Short mmCIF file of C-alpha atoms in Angstrom, two decimals:
data_model
loop_
_atom_site.label_atom_id
_atom_site.label_comp_id
_atom_site.label_asym_id
_atom_site.label_seq_id
_atom_site.Cartn_x
_atom_site.Cartn_y
_atom_site.Cartn_z
CA MET G 21 97.18 92.51 79.29
CA LYS G 22 99.38 91.45 82.80
CA VAL G 23 98.45 93.10 86.02
CA ASN G 24 100.74 93.21 89.01
CA VAL G 25 98.16 93.17 91.82
CA VAL G 26 99.35 94.04 95.40
CA ALA G 27 96.99 94.18 98.48
CA LYS G 28 96.74 97.14 100.52
CA GLY G 29 94.54 99.34 102.46
CA THR G 30 93.28 102.05 100.75
CA GLY G 31 95.67 104.98 102.75
CA GLU G 32 98.58 103.10 101.42
CA ALA G 33 97.61 102.52 98.16
CA LEU G 34 96.60 106.49 97.70
CA GLU G 35 100.62 106.91 98.80
CA LEU G 36 101.42 104.78 95.94
CA GLY G 37 99.75 106.32 93.91
CA LYS G 38 101.03 109.86 94.73
CA SER G 39 104.81 108.22 94.88
CA LYS G 40 103.78 107.00 91.17
CA ASP G 41 104.19 103.46 92.54
CA ALA G 42 100.92 101.72 91.40
CA ASP G 43 99.30 103.01 88.01
CA ILE G 44 95.94 102.31 89.14
CA LEU G 45 93.79 101.57 92.36
CA PHE G 46 90.66 100.09 93.65
CA VAL G 47 89.91 101.60 96.69
CA HIS G 48 87.08 102.23 99.41
CA ALA G 49 87.43 105.53 100.93
CA LYS G 50 85.40 108.34 98.31
CA GLN G 51 86.57 111.34 100.18
CA LYS G 52 90.05 109.91 100.40
CA GLU G 53 89.77 109.48 96.71
CA GLU G 54 88.12 112.58 95.85
CA ASP G 55 90.98 114.64 97.15
CA PHE G 56 93.38 112.27 95.43
CA ILE G 57 91.85 113.83 92.43
CA LYS G 58 91.84 117.41 93.37
CA GLU G 59 95.32 117.13 94.30
CA GLY G 60 96.16 116.06 91.03
CA TYR G 61 97.39 112.84 91.99
CA GLY G 62 94.47 110.75 90.27
CA VAL G 63 92.43 111.61 87.00
CA ASP G 64 89.15 110.26 87.47
CA ARG G 65 86.96 107.70 89.84
CA THR G 66 84.96 105.08 88.68
CA GLU G 67 82.58 103.47 90.93
CA ILE G 68 82.32 99.62 90.00
CA MET G 69 80.77 97.75 93.05
CA TYR G 70 79.61 98.15 96.66
CA ASN G 71 78.73 96.05 99.73
CA TYR G 72 78.17 96.88 103.32
CA PHE G 73 80.31 97.13 106.30
CA ILE G 74 79.21 95.24 108.99
CA ILE G 75 79.30 95.81 113.00
CA VAL G 76 80.29 92.48 115.62
CA GLY G 77 80.62 91.26 118.47
CA PRO G 78 80.86 88.87 120.76
CA LYS G 79 78.20 86.22 120.45
CA ASP G 80 75.84 85.83 123.20
CA ASP G 81 76.27 89.31 124.45
CA PRO G 82 73.09 90.80 125.98
CA ASN G 83 73.99 93.88 124.42
CA ASN G 84 73.48 92.93 120.92
CA GLU G 85 70.54 92.23 120.80
CA LYS G 86 70.25 96.03 121.80
CA MET G 87 72.87 97.77 119.05
CA SER G 88 70.98 95.42 116.10
CA LYS G 89 68.02 97.99 117.13
CA LEU G 90 70.05 101.31 116.73
CA SER G 91 71.55 103.07 113.21
CA ALA G 92 75.25 101.92 113.00
CA SER G 93 76.20 105.98 114.36
CA GLU G 94 73.89 105.41 117.42
CA ALA G 95 75.36 101.37 118.10
CA PHE G 96 78.67 103.51 118.24
CA LYS G 97 77.95 105.40 120.83
CA TYR G 98 76.26 102.84 123.04
CA ILE G 99 79.74 101.05 122.75
CA SER G 100 81.34 104.39 124.07
CA ASP G 101 78.59 104.99 126.20
CA ASN G 102 78.70 101.64 127.94
CA ASN G 103 82.69 101.66 127.63
CA LEU G 104 82.57 98.04 126.01
CA ALA G 105 85.61 96.86 124.34
CA PHE G 106 86.45 97.67 120.40
CA THR G 107 88.84 96.83 118.11
CA SER G 108 89.88 99.10 115.47
CA ARG G 109 92.53 98.13 112.01
CA GLY G 110 94.03 101.81 113.29
CA ASP G 111 95.73 102.05 109.87
CA GLU G 112 93.71 104.58 107.41
CA SER G 113 92.08 101.90 105.10
CA GLY G 114 89.51 102.09 103.92
CA THR G 115 88.20 100.70 106.30
CA HIS G 116 89.32 102.44 109.28
CA THR G 117 88.10 105.89 107.62
CA LYS G 118 84.40 104.66 107.76
CA GLU G 119 84.63 103.74 111.62
CA LYS G 120 86.25 107.30 112.33
CA SER G 121 83.40 108.41 110.02
CA LEU G 122 80.97 106.94 112.42
CA TRP G 123 81.92 108.04 115.57
CA GLU G 124 81.91 111.74 114.46
CA GLU G 125 78.90 110.75 113.90
CA SER G 126 77.60 109.51 116.91
CA GLY G 127 78.66 112.73 118.46
CA ALA G 128 80.81 110.01 120.50
CA LYS G 129 84.56 110.29 121.46
CA ASN G 130 86.69 107.01 120.71
CA ASP G 131 89.28 107.56 123.59
CA PHE G 132 87.10 105.28 125.91
CA LYS G 133 89.36 102.80 127.72
CA ASN G 134 88.18 99.90 125.98
CA TYR G 135 89.25 101.22 122.89
CA ASN G 136 92.03 99.38 121.29
CA GLU G 137 93.56 100.41 117.38
CA VAL G 138 95.68 97.13 116.77
CA GLY G 139 97.34 98.77 113.23
CA LYS G 140 96.91 95.20 111.52
CA GLY G 141 94.65 94.04 108.17
CA MET G 142 91.08 93.26 108.71
CA ALA G 143 91.68 89.59 108.80
CA ALA G 144 93.69 89.44 111.77
CA THR G 145 91.72 92.92 113.32
CA LEU G 146 88.35 90.43 113.47
CA GLN G 147 91.09 87.74 115.36
CA MET G 148 92.00 89.70 118.01
CA ALA G 149 88.44 91.20 118.37
CA SER G 150 86.70 87.69 118.56
CA GLU G 151 89.89 86.83 121.34
CA MET G 152 88.96 90.33 123.30
CA LYS G 153 85.41 89.86 122.91
CA ALA G 154 85.36 92.84 121.89
CA TYR G 155 82.92 94.88 118.91
CA CYS G 156 85.04 95.50 115.37
CA LEU G 157 83.35 97.05 112.15
CA THR G 158 84.36 95.35 109.19
CA ASP G 159 83.29 94.59 105.21
CA ILE G 160 80.80 91.36 105.50
CA GLY G 161 83.60 89.39 102.71
CA THR G 162 86.38 89.79 104.69
CA PHE G 163 83.75 88.74 108.06
CA LEU G 164 82.59 85.97 105.80
CA ALA G 165 85.33 84.41 104.82
CA THR G 166 87.09 84.18 108.35
CA LYS G 167 83.85 83.29 110.75
CA ASP G 168 84.00 79.49 110.91
CA ASN G 169 87.27 80.54 113.38
CA LEU G 170 85.86 83.80 115.24
CA ASP G 171 83.56 84.30 118.24
CA LEU G 172 81.73 86.79 116.61
CA GLU G 173 78.18 87.40 115.32
CA VAL G 174 76.74 90.31 113.17
CA VAL G 175 75.08 92.88 115.26
CA LYS G 176 74.17 95.80 112.79
CA ASP G 177 74.20 95.30 108.92
CA ALA G 178 72.53 96.35 105.49
CA ASP G 179 72.52 99.87 106.98
CA ASP G 180 72.40 102.42 104.77
CA SER G 181 74.78 104.37 106.58
CA LEU G 182 77.47 101.29 106.62
CA LYS G 183 76.91 101.14 102.33
CA ASN G 184 80.62 100.34 101.31
CA VAL G 185 81.70 101.39 97.26
CA TYR G 186 84.49 100.38 95.40
CA SER G 187 86.50 102.29 92.43
CA ILE G 188 88.69 102.49 90.33
CA VAL G 189 91.36 105.36 90.77
CA THR G 190 93.47 106.40 87.53
CA ILE G 191 97.00 108.03 88.14
CA SER G 192 97.60 111.15 86.50
CA ASP G 193 101.03 111.86 84.57
CA LEU G 194 101.60 107.76 83.32
CA ASP G 195 103.45 107.32 79.82
CA LYS G 196 100.50 107.16 76.93
CA ASP G 197 100.89 103.31 77.02
CA LYS G 198 100.39 102.81 80.55
CA GLU G 199 97.29 105.57 80.30
CA GLU G 200 95.80 103.49 77.47
CA ILE G 201 96.02 99.97 79.31
CA THR G 202 94.69 101.32 82.54
CA ASN G 203 92.11 102.83 80.67
CA LYS G 204 91.23 99.30 79.09
CA LEU G 205 91.22 98.12 82.55
CA VAL G 206 88.73 100.59 83.25
CA GLU G 207 86.22 99.37 80.76
CA TYR G 208 86.91 95.43 81.41
CA TYR G 209 85.82 95.95 84.89
CA LYS G 210 82.80 97.84 83.61
CA SER G 211 81.58 95.52 81.20
CA GLU G 212 78.86 93.44 81.27
CA ASP G 213 80.77 89.49 82.09
CA VAL G 214 82.80 91.24 84.95
CA GLN G 215 79.67 92.84 86.55
CA ASN G 216 77.54 89.30 85.78
CA GLN G 217 80.80 87.72 87.32
CA ILE G 218 80.94 90.23 90.25
CA LYS G 219 77.34 90.16 91.50
CA GLU G 220 77.82 85.76 91.05
CA TYR G 221 81.03 85.50 92.87
CA CYS G 222 81.02 83.46 95.96
CA VAL G 223 77.37 83.33 95.98
CA LYS G 224 77.53 79.51 95.97
CA GLU G 225 79.47 79.38 98.82
CA TYR G 226 78.11 81.89 101.46
CA GLY G 227 75.03 81.62 100.23
CA GLU G 228 74.29 85.58 99.48
CA PRO G 229 76.49 87.64 97.08
CA LEU G 230 79.39 89.58 98.57
CA PHE G 231 79.03 92.12 95.94
CA PHE G 232 76.46 94.35 94.00
CA VAL G 233 77.01 96.23 90.90
CA PHE G 234 75.31 99.26 90.01
CA GLU G 235 72.29 98.60 87.96
#
């Protein structure tokens, strides 16, 4: 089986699914995925693995200790109330979708002066946050892969509200051959061998797992 992988944020990936320019999606924004299926674009959604979003901020900033004791949504409210610099992907990706939900939960608005949407991918957004001494919501994997080049540290992690679930969504109205192949791919990702590979992915490199599976 040959798979042509196209890396996009969840919002763009779902649009590719709608236009039938993708046969299967690997995405991480549950509500958008469920809406995609309800609207008739997708057939099924299968949860494969998860990790956590984290909030990062400028190293040695005195606000970090205060926010570490708050919930994720409370930390967002603290950022807004104190007009701290915040850099957002602003691209309708799964991470941006999660960020918007946290603003809503916090009861705070994200229209404060030092809020910046950059419309870029995660690595580029983190780099800009580092340069601007700003806070940022990121997936833990991208942060671990780029942290040596950033002047940022983890402010909030391991919060249940920051759980980041990755799912496979199959596309509706595919021809029979493609449908069979995509179903096989779903079963492949669910297999014990692949699930074990996911659990061990980058553990040696970073000293901790990047992803967890549903036991």
